[in-house]
Structures are given as C-alpha cells and as structure tokens.
Amino acid sequence: MAKKCEDILIVGGGLIGLCLATILANLNFKITLIDKDNITSKESIYKDKRTVAISYGTKLFFEKKNIWREISKYAEPIKTIKVINRKKYSNILFDNKKKNKPMGYIVKNSILKRILINKIKLKNNIKILENKKINQIEIKQNSILVSLKKNKNILTKVLIAADGKNSYIKSLCKIPQYEINYNQSALALNFWHSKNHNNTAYEIFLPNGPLATLPVHSNKKNYYMSSLIWSDKNSTINSLFNLEKNLLSDLIEEKIFTYLGKIKIVDNPKIFPLSAHICRRFYDKRIAFVGDSAHSLHPIAGQGWNLGIRDIKYLIQAFENNINLGQDIGSLNVLKEYNDMRITDVANMLFATHGLNKIFSSNSKIVGAIRSFGFKHINKNKKLTNSLVDYAMGVNL
C-alpha cells in the first residue's frame, strides 16, 4: 500500500483551501492538497460564476504574501457602500475618502481560482490530488495516517480541514457546533446594467431581507457589471429562481433601476439555503479547521470569506511562532494557540451578523422606529461611521 509523507495535508480545494496552500507553499512545508472533485480543469474553474468580496485587510495580507499583484488586474474596487433602509430617503453612505483607499474589492471566483492554481503548479513542494475521497483517518502519536480510496495512504504531521460547511473531516471528529437556521434562502447571480456603478456597493433592505449588489470588473463596452445576492423567505427565493429570465430581470430592475439603470443580461442564477454555525473549537488532535468547516455567517455583511482568510493568517502565525521554538506544528499546544486567536473574532462576527439580520428582517413598528433612529444617528456621527468603515475594511483585525 503506497504511503506518502507530508508536513501538511489540506483537505478541500475551494478558495480557502487554495489560498492556504499557496501561502504555506512559500514557507517550504511539504504539502499535499486533496479534493473529491477535478478542481484544476478549465471546466471546473470557469463554471463557478460567483464573486468574492475581498476586504482591504485581506488585500494587505495578500500583498505581504506576494499573491495580490496578479489578482489586482481583475479586482474591482469598492469605494462607497450605500445602505438603504426600505425608503430611498433613509440611508447611510459609507466611504473612505479621508484615507483615499478602497473599502474592498470584488473578484470573480474563476479568476481567483485560476491564479492560485497556477501559483501552486509552479511550486515543487506541493501537489494537488484530485478526485480523491478519504476513507478514514488514524491519529498516531506524532502524525495522522489518512487512508484514501485505491490503496493510497498519506502520513502527515497536521491535517487542515478546508472542506466546507458540511465538512467530512468535522463529521469524522464529531466536533460539536452551534447552528442557526434562518429559514431563508439567497438568490445569487451576475448581471449587466446601463448605469455606471461608480464602484458603489448597494445594500437595499426590503421587507423580508436584504438585496445587495456589488461592482464587478467587466471587459464589455457600454455595459457595466454587478453581482447580486437577494435574501428572503425560502418560498420567495424559489419563486424568483423559477421565473423566466426576462421576468426575473424585470423584477430586479424594479428594485435597482434608481441606482444601476436598466438590466441588459442576467447570468447564471443560483440559490442556496441560509444558515450560520460556529464550531465549539477549531481544532482536534493534529487537525485544524479553517473557513466554512469552522464557521459560517449570514451573508448580510459579506464578511464570511474574509473571516476564513483571517483563519489562514493566524494559523500560519501559530505555526511560525512554534517552529522557531522547535515545536511540532501538529501538537495540541500549537493548534490550541490558533483556536484561541480566532474564537472571539468569529463569535463576535457571527452574532453581529445574526443581530443585523433580525433587525432588518423585522416588520415590527417598534423595531422599524429603532432602525430609522439608528440610521439617523450613524449618519450624524462621523466618528462612528469611520469606525464601521474600518471594521468593514478589516484593517483593525
């Protein structure tokens, strides 16, 4: 039975797994990344039509790790965020003119995947194994033995689970978690429109949930591109998804015409159920959990992916701190250090987004009055607005 020995085994080849692999490869670890699908094929890369919001803090981290330069050519800056509280005259404008820096960037998943995979392919100390499923894992004193199908074993010092919300590794380890089911779904799509978005993201709070648009880089002349995430009751989102595209375009146009004009094209609508969770701990014996395997958020603030990037940042910091002390990177002390650096940040973000969703989804007159008062207070208080901008940018985290 073939056996491969590694320093680190990453399970999951989504954006978080690929970012983690790219950055760790620069630290001269011997790494294998495995995924159950064929993640490097052109078909697999370009069928992903979603976009990702990259905070300014994540951009700074990517610059330090030498992976931002290639991404920057395709990154559409967010210079302004406009939040509309059901009525056009009740809104908050967030910008960062004082510091003259974008609040974040929007990048197509397919572009980011292609860049990261190409970087990984240039490294001799990392290999991608595709179409591989784990049969079992066996914890040994100084390593983990991972058994794959077709009689292949991998022996590794530490396993990093980046295999998503329904993580197979998490289920094997029986990690307890706190869960929130919103009984809502989200409609996600890209669309082209007649008005220039002027690098503005819109968050429009409708009676049952937010409709957000994000500016996207486009090469089409006389067309502007944005991505959309519309959250609402399951039945409403399912009805929207089943509409003919021209009717869906008309309905979206009715909501956003004031801001983005006429809709030209709606591309590749998808729906997904909304829930949130946080694991009671982000580690087990010789195993670390990152990204959605450890936590997930309601998309109301668009910060879930950046939270996963901060997992990467602090996991690497825990590795580097302890390598200098001669520690085993898979030891419980190292993984607990990572956990302790992350748990408060994640919990705060989880309950902040949960609270925001409850406030903005409520049709109570009392909550509505409080919501309107909050909008007025934030608009008048520039110091508070600047603090919220810094938090959204991820520069103080």
XYZ file of C-alpha atoms in Angstrom:
397
model
C 0.000 0.000 0.000
C 1.633 3.264 -1.183
C 2.424 5.793 1.547
C 3.207 9.483 1.048
C 4.770 11.523 3.890
C 3.969 15.220 4.253
C 4.280 18.077 6.722
C 0.758 19.294 5.972
C -2.298 17.757 4.307
C -5.022 20.200 3.211
C -8.455 18.692 2.599
C -10.619 20.853 0.324
C -9.709 22.749 -2.842
C -12.126 25.657 -2.663
C -10.910 29.242 -2.447
C -9.879 28.976 1.215
C -8.001 25.710 0.641
C -6.247 27.106 -2.435
C -5.266 30.345 -0.637
C -3.927 28.348 2.299
C -1.948 26.006 0.036
C -0.450 28.883 -1.969
C 0.730 30.751 1.138
C 2.005 27.679 3.022
C 3.960 26.544 -0.044
C 6.030 29.728 0.245
C 7.079 28.650 3.756
C 8.806 25.499 2.428
C 6.464 22.986 4.006
C 5.949 19.725 2.140
C 2.238 19.822 1.303
C -0.494 17.794 -0.362
C -3.906 19.261 -1.163
C -6.694 16.793 -1.906
C -10.204 17.311 -3.215
C -13.035 14.958 -4.144
C -13.528 16.791 -7.474
C -11.410 17.658 -10.500
C -10.651 21.215 -9.371
C -7.901 22.168 -11.861
C -9.797 21.559 -15.114
C -10.879 24.623 -17.107
C -14.468 23.432 -16.965
C -14.389 23.248 -13.177
C -12.684 26.641 -12.789
C -14.879 28.620 -15.175
C -18.233 27.077 -14.277
C -18.011 28.916 -10.943
C -19.736 32.207 -11.768
C -19.755 33.553 -8.228
C -17.766 36.523 -6.950
C -15.920 37.080 -3.691
C -15.649 40.278 -1.641
C -12.053 40.896 -0.584
C -11.703 43.323 2.314
C -8.904 45.881 2.366
C -7.343 43.982 5.273
C -7.299 40.772 3.207
C -5.718 42.695 0.324
C -2.899 43.871 2.635
C -2.364 40.275 3.790
C -2.221 39.075 0.169
C 0.329 41.788 -0.632
C 2.587 40.553 2.172
C 2.298 37.009 0.829
C 3.037 38.076 -2.790
C -0.285 36.980 -4.286
C -2.057 40.323 -4.794
C -0.259 41.641 -7.878
C -1.856 39.130 -10.275
C -5.279 39.482 -8.636
C -5.262 43.296 -8.726
C -5.721 43.446 -12.525
C -9.152 41.834 -12.175
C -10.231 43.337 -8.838
C -12.992 45.953 -8.953
C -12.597 48.372 -6.014
C -15.487 49.212 -3.691
C -15.113 52.924 -2.978
C -18.555 53.512 -1.492
C -21.201 51.430 0.253
C -24.731 52.783 0.238
C -27.201 51.207 2.678
C -30.904 51.910 2.001
C -33.440 51.274 4.787
C -36.546 50.342 2.736
C -37.127 54.001 1.795
C -34.830 55.943 -0.537
C -34.544 58.911 1.828
C -33.455 56.679 4.758
C -29.926 55.617 4.005
C -26.311 55.549 5.146
C -23.348 56.347 2.922
C -20.064 54.682 3.872
C -16.902 55.811 2.147
C -13.213 56.138 2.919
C -12.352 59.433 1.274
C -10.291 60.531 4.268
C -7.756 57.726 3.712
C -8.230 57.599 -0.063
C -8.284 53.798 -0.093
C -10.936 51.358 -1.380
C -13.066 49.672 1.265
C -12.632 46.357 -0.506
C -12.607 44.630 -3.886
C -14.812 42.253 -5.855
C -13.147 39.449 -7.815
C -14.663 36.628 -9.834
C -14.131 33.223 -8.214
C -12.945 31.745 -11.518
C -10.188 34.372 -11.848
C -9.003 33.857 -8.275
C -9.026 30.058 -8.643
C -7.030 30.208 -11.868
C -4.371 32.474 -10.345
C -3.987 30.366 -7.204
C -3.832 27.039 -9.058
C -1.200 28.408 -11.447
C 0.899 29.551 -8.474
C 0.608 26.133 -6.834
C 1.704 24.392 -10.044
C 4.946 26.391 -10.013
C 5.919 25.019 -6.578
C 7.878 21.789 -6.186
C 6.902 21.286 -2.547
C 3.143 20.978 -3.096
C 0.990 18.517 -5.000
C -2.734 18.524 -5.789
C -4.524 15.156 -5.705
C -7.912 15.356 -7.428
C -10.942 13.046 -7.401
C -9.790 11.626 -4.062
C -12.044 10.690 -1.156
C -10.931 9.903 2.376
C -11.872 6.511 3.769
C -10.633 7.043 7.313
C -8.091 8.820 9.469
C -5.973 7.300 12.200
C -4.359 9.506 14.840
C -0.860 8.383 15.769
C 1.489 9.842 18.373
C 3.386 12.169 16.008
C 1.269 12.068 12.849
C -2.063 11.274 11.194
C -2.460 8.389 8.761
C -5.052 9.283 6.123
C -6.403 6.419 4.027
C -7.708 7.243 0.567
C -9.522 5.003 -1.844
C -7.449 2.855 -4.266
C -4.980 1.811 -1.539
C -3.177 5.116 -1.107
C -2.137 6.437 2.309
C -0.818 9.840 3.360
C 1.120 10.305 6.591
C 1.096 13.924 7.761
C 2.059 15.983 10.814
C -1.123 18.039 10.634
C -4.353 17.874 8.639
C -6.110 21.157 7.806
C -9.814 20.782 7.049
C -10.934 23.348 4.458
C -13.732 21.162 3.128
C -16.671 23.475 3.664
C -19.743 23.827 5.854
C -20.617 20.136 5.548
C -17.039 19.090 6.314
C -16.456 15.347 6.186
C -13.440 15.735 8.488
C -15.599 17.588 11.029
C -18.140 14.763 10.982
C -15.393 12.153 11.476
C -14.096 14.073 14.504
C -17.621 14.687 15.846
C -16.857 18.349 16.555
C -19.861 19.953 18.324
C -21.194 23.202 16.875
C -23.762 25.927 17.489
C -26.112 26.362 14.500
C -28.630 28.960 13.319
C -31.168 28.105 10.614
C -32.647 31.272 9.114
C -35.421 29.551 7.137
C -34.265 31.810 4.326
C -32.506 31.327 1.018
C -30.397 33.603 -1.170
C -30.533 34.168 -4.897
C -27.078 34.866 -6.367
C -26.354 35.981 -9.923
C -24.332 38.351 -12.094
C -25.992 40.986 -14.262
C -25.086 43.718 -16.737
C -26.743 47.127 -16.486
C -26.916 50.505 -18.204
C -25.746 52.881 -15.441
C -22.163 53.062 -14.232
C -21.945 51.558 -10.740
C -19.142 54.038 -9.935
C -17.547 51.431 -7.684
C -20.515 51.555 -5.318
C -21.971 48.569 -3.467
C -25.653 48.826 -2.548
C -27.416 47.119 0.359
C -31.162 47.597 -0.056
C -33.222 46.368 2.876
C -36.558 45.025 1.646
C -39.379 43.890 3.998
C -38.139 40.287 4.354
C -34.418 40.546 3.698
C -31.587 42.458 2.004
C -30.825 42.783 -1.697
C -27.135 43.563 -2.189
C -25.304 44.496 -5.387
C -21.530 44.572 -5.747
C -19.480 46.185 -8.557
C -17.652 43.689 -10.800
C -14.876 44.227 -13.354
C -16.182 43.899 -16.935
C -14.480 43.998 -20.350
C -17.704 44.678 -22.251
C -18.008 48.122 -23.822
C -21.041 50.186 -22.815
C -22.018 47.527 -20.251
C -21.453 47.654 -16.526
C -21.409 44.522 -14.405
C -22.503 43.811 -10.831
C -23.209 40.720 -8.794
C -26.386 40.351 -6.761
C -27.330 38.490 -3.583
C -31.008 38.644 -2.636
C -32.049 37.059 0.681
C -35.661 36.299 1.532
C -38.031 33.569 2.657
C -37.409 30.173 1.062
C -40.695 30.257 -0.856
C -39.989 33.745 -2.268
C -36.476 32.887 -3.443
C -37.632 29.612 -5.005
C -40.335 31.525 -6.890
C -37.770 34.037 -8.154
C -35.412 31.275 -9.257
C -38.165 29.560 -11.259
C -39.132 32.705 -13.180
C -38.167 33.064 -16.829
C -35.031 35.197 -17.140
C -36.810 38.154 -18.733
C -39.344 38.270 -15.872
C -36.567 37.928 -13.282
C -34.698 40.788 -14.991
C -37.812 42.979 -14.851
C -38.336 42.262 -11.166
C -34.715 43.013 -10.239
C -34.750 46.129 -12.404
C -37.765 47.380 -10.465
C -35.715 47.195 -7.258
C -32.416 48.648 -8.516
C -33.302 50.885 -11.501
C -32.739 54.096 -9.495
C -29.169 53.023 -8.770
C -27.998 50.921 -11.734
C -30.456 51.581 -14.536
C -31.854 49.052 -16.998
C -30.741 45.440 -16.811
C -29.197 44.116 -20.009
C -28.362 40.491 -19.111
C -28.915 38.193 -16.123
C -26.359 35.396 -15.935
C -26.423 32.024 -14.158
C -28.796 32.487 -11.193
C -28.220 30.096 -8.266
C -29.965 29.648 -4.931
C -28.591 28.412 -1.631
C -30.115 27.995 1.853
C -29.004 30.419 4.564
C -27.664 29.199 7.871
C -24.817 30.040 10.226
C -22.682 28.000 12.572
C -19.627 28.075 14.783
C -17.724 25.028 15.981
C -17.129 24.784 19.720
C -13.441 24.523 18.898
C -11.414 24.925 15.702
C -9.055 22.022 16.293
C -8.816 18.365 17.222
C -5.844 16.033 17.640
C -3.485 17.042 14.796
C -6.382 18.659 12.915
C -7.189 22.361 12.337
C -10.447 23.667 10.872
C -10.485 26.782 8.677
C -13.125 28.702 6.748
C -16.605 27.238 6.441
C -15.574 23.976 8.081
C -15.124 26.013 11.298
C -17.792 28.701 10.895
C -20.264 30.317 8.514
C -22.253 33.572 8.568
C -25.394 35.116 7.164
C -24.210 36.991 4.018
C -25.735 40.300 5.189
C -22.301 41.874 5.788
C -20.333 39.963 3.123
C -17.563 39.091 5.591
C -17.636 35.281 5.741
C -14.796 34.670 3.288
C -12.560 37.303 4.875
C -13.133 35.615 8.221
C -11.699 32.450 6.638
C -8.668 34.364 5.382
C -8.047 35.556 8.940
C -8.107 31.864 9.965
C -5.275 31.306 7.494
C -3.363 34.341 8.771
C -3.461 33.227 12.408
C -2.932 29.516 11.745
C 0.264 30.415 9.886
C 1.234 32.740 12.729
C 0.778 29.868 15.221
C 2.934 27.597 13.016
C 5.689 30.216 12.679
C 5.670 31.093 16.391
C 6.224 27.470 17.363
C 8.619 26.402 14.598
C 11.030 28.998 15.994
C 10.711 27.244 19.362
C 11.280 23.798 17.862
C 7.670 22.711 18.422
C 5.801 20.119 16.351
C 3.297 22.069 14.193
C 0.652 19.401 14.757
C 0.847 19.424 18.546
C -2.197 20.329 20.624
C -0.387 23.402 22.026
C 0.078 24.856 18.557
C -3.463 24.132 17.387
C -4.975 25.460 20.614
C -2.962 28.678 20.160
C -4.560 29.064 16.722
C -8.002 28.361 18.192
C -7.561 30.935 20.956
C -6.539 33.615 18.440
C -9.685 33.027 16.357
C -12.657 32.073 18.502
C -13.557 35.574 19.801
C -13.321 37.274 16.394
C -15.525 34.612 14.798
C -18.102 34.603 17.609
C -18.373 38.407 17.523
C -18.912 38.422 13.761
C -21.443 35.574 13.917
C -23.654 37.286 16.470
C -23.246 40.727 14.884
C -24.488 39.468 11.506
C -27.234 37.441 13.194
C -28.395 40.552 15.053
C -28.309 42.702 11.923
C -30.428 40.188 10.032
C -33.032 40.113 12.826
C -33.215 43.905 12.974
C -33.535 44.430 9.234
C -35.887 41.492 8.605
C -38.363 42.534 11.306
C -41.662 44.141 10.278
C -42.383 45.328 13.831
C -43.229 49.049 14.001
C -41.144 49.396 17.176
C -38.111 47.746 15.556
C -38.704 49.871 12.453
C -38.622 53.051 14.530
C -35.415 51.934 16.262
C -33.918 51.055 12.867
C -34.738 54.505 11.461
C -33.307 56.197 14.553
C -30.135 54.129 14.163
C -29.732 55.253 10.540
C -30.076 58.918 11.536
C -27.649 58.533 14.438
C -24.986 56.812 12.319
C -25.305 59.416 9.558
C -24.778 62.267 12.041
C -21.882 60.613 13.870
C -18.861 60.684 11.545
C -16.608 59.057 14.150
C -18.973 56.078 14.404
C -19.235 55.891 10.611
C -15.436 55.849 10.292
C -15.210 53.072 12.905
C -17.731 50.976 10.964
C -15.761 51.590 7.758
C -12.546 50.412 9.428
C -14.317 47.284 10.686
C -15.725 46.520 7.219
C -12.260 47.004 5.724
C -10.769 44.579 8.218
C -7.861 46.889 8.979
C -8.090 46.627 12.761
C -8.349 42.827 12.927
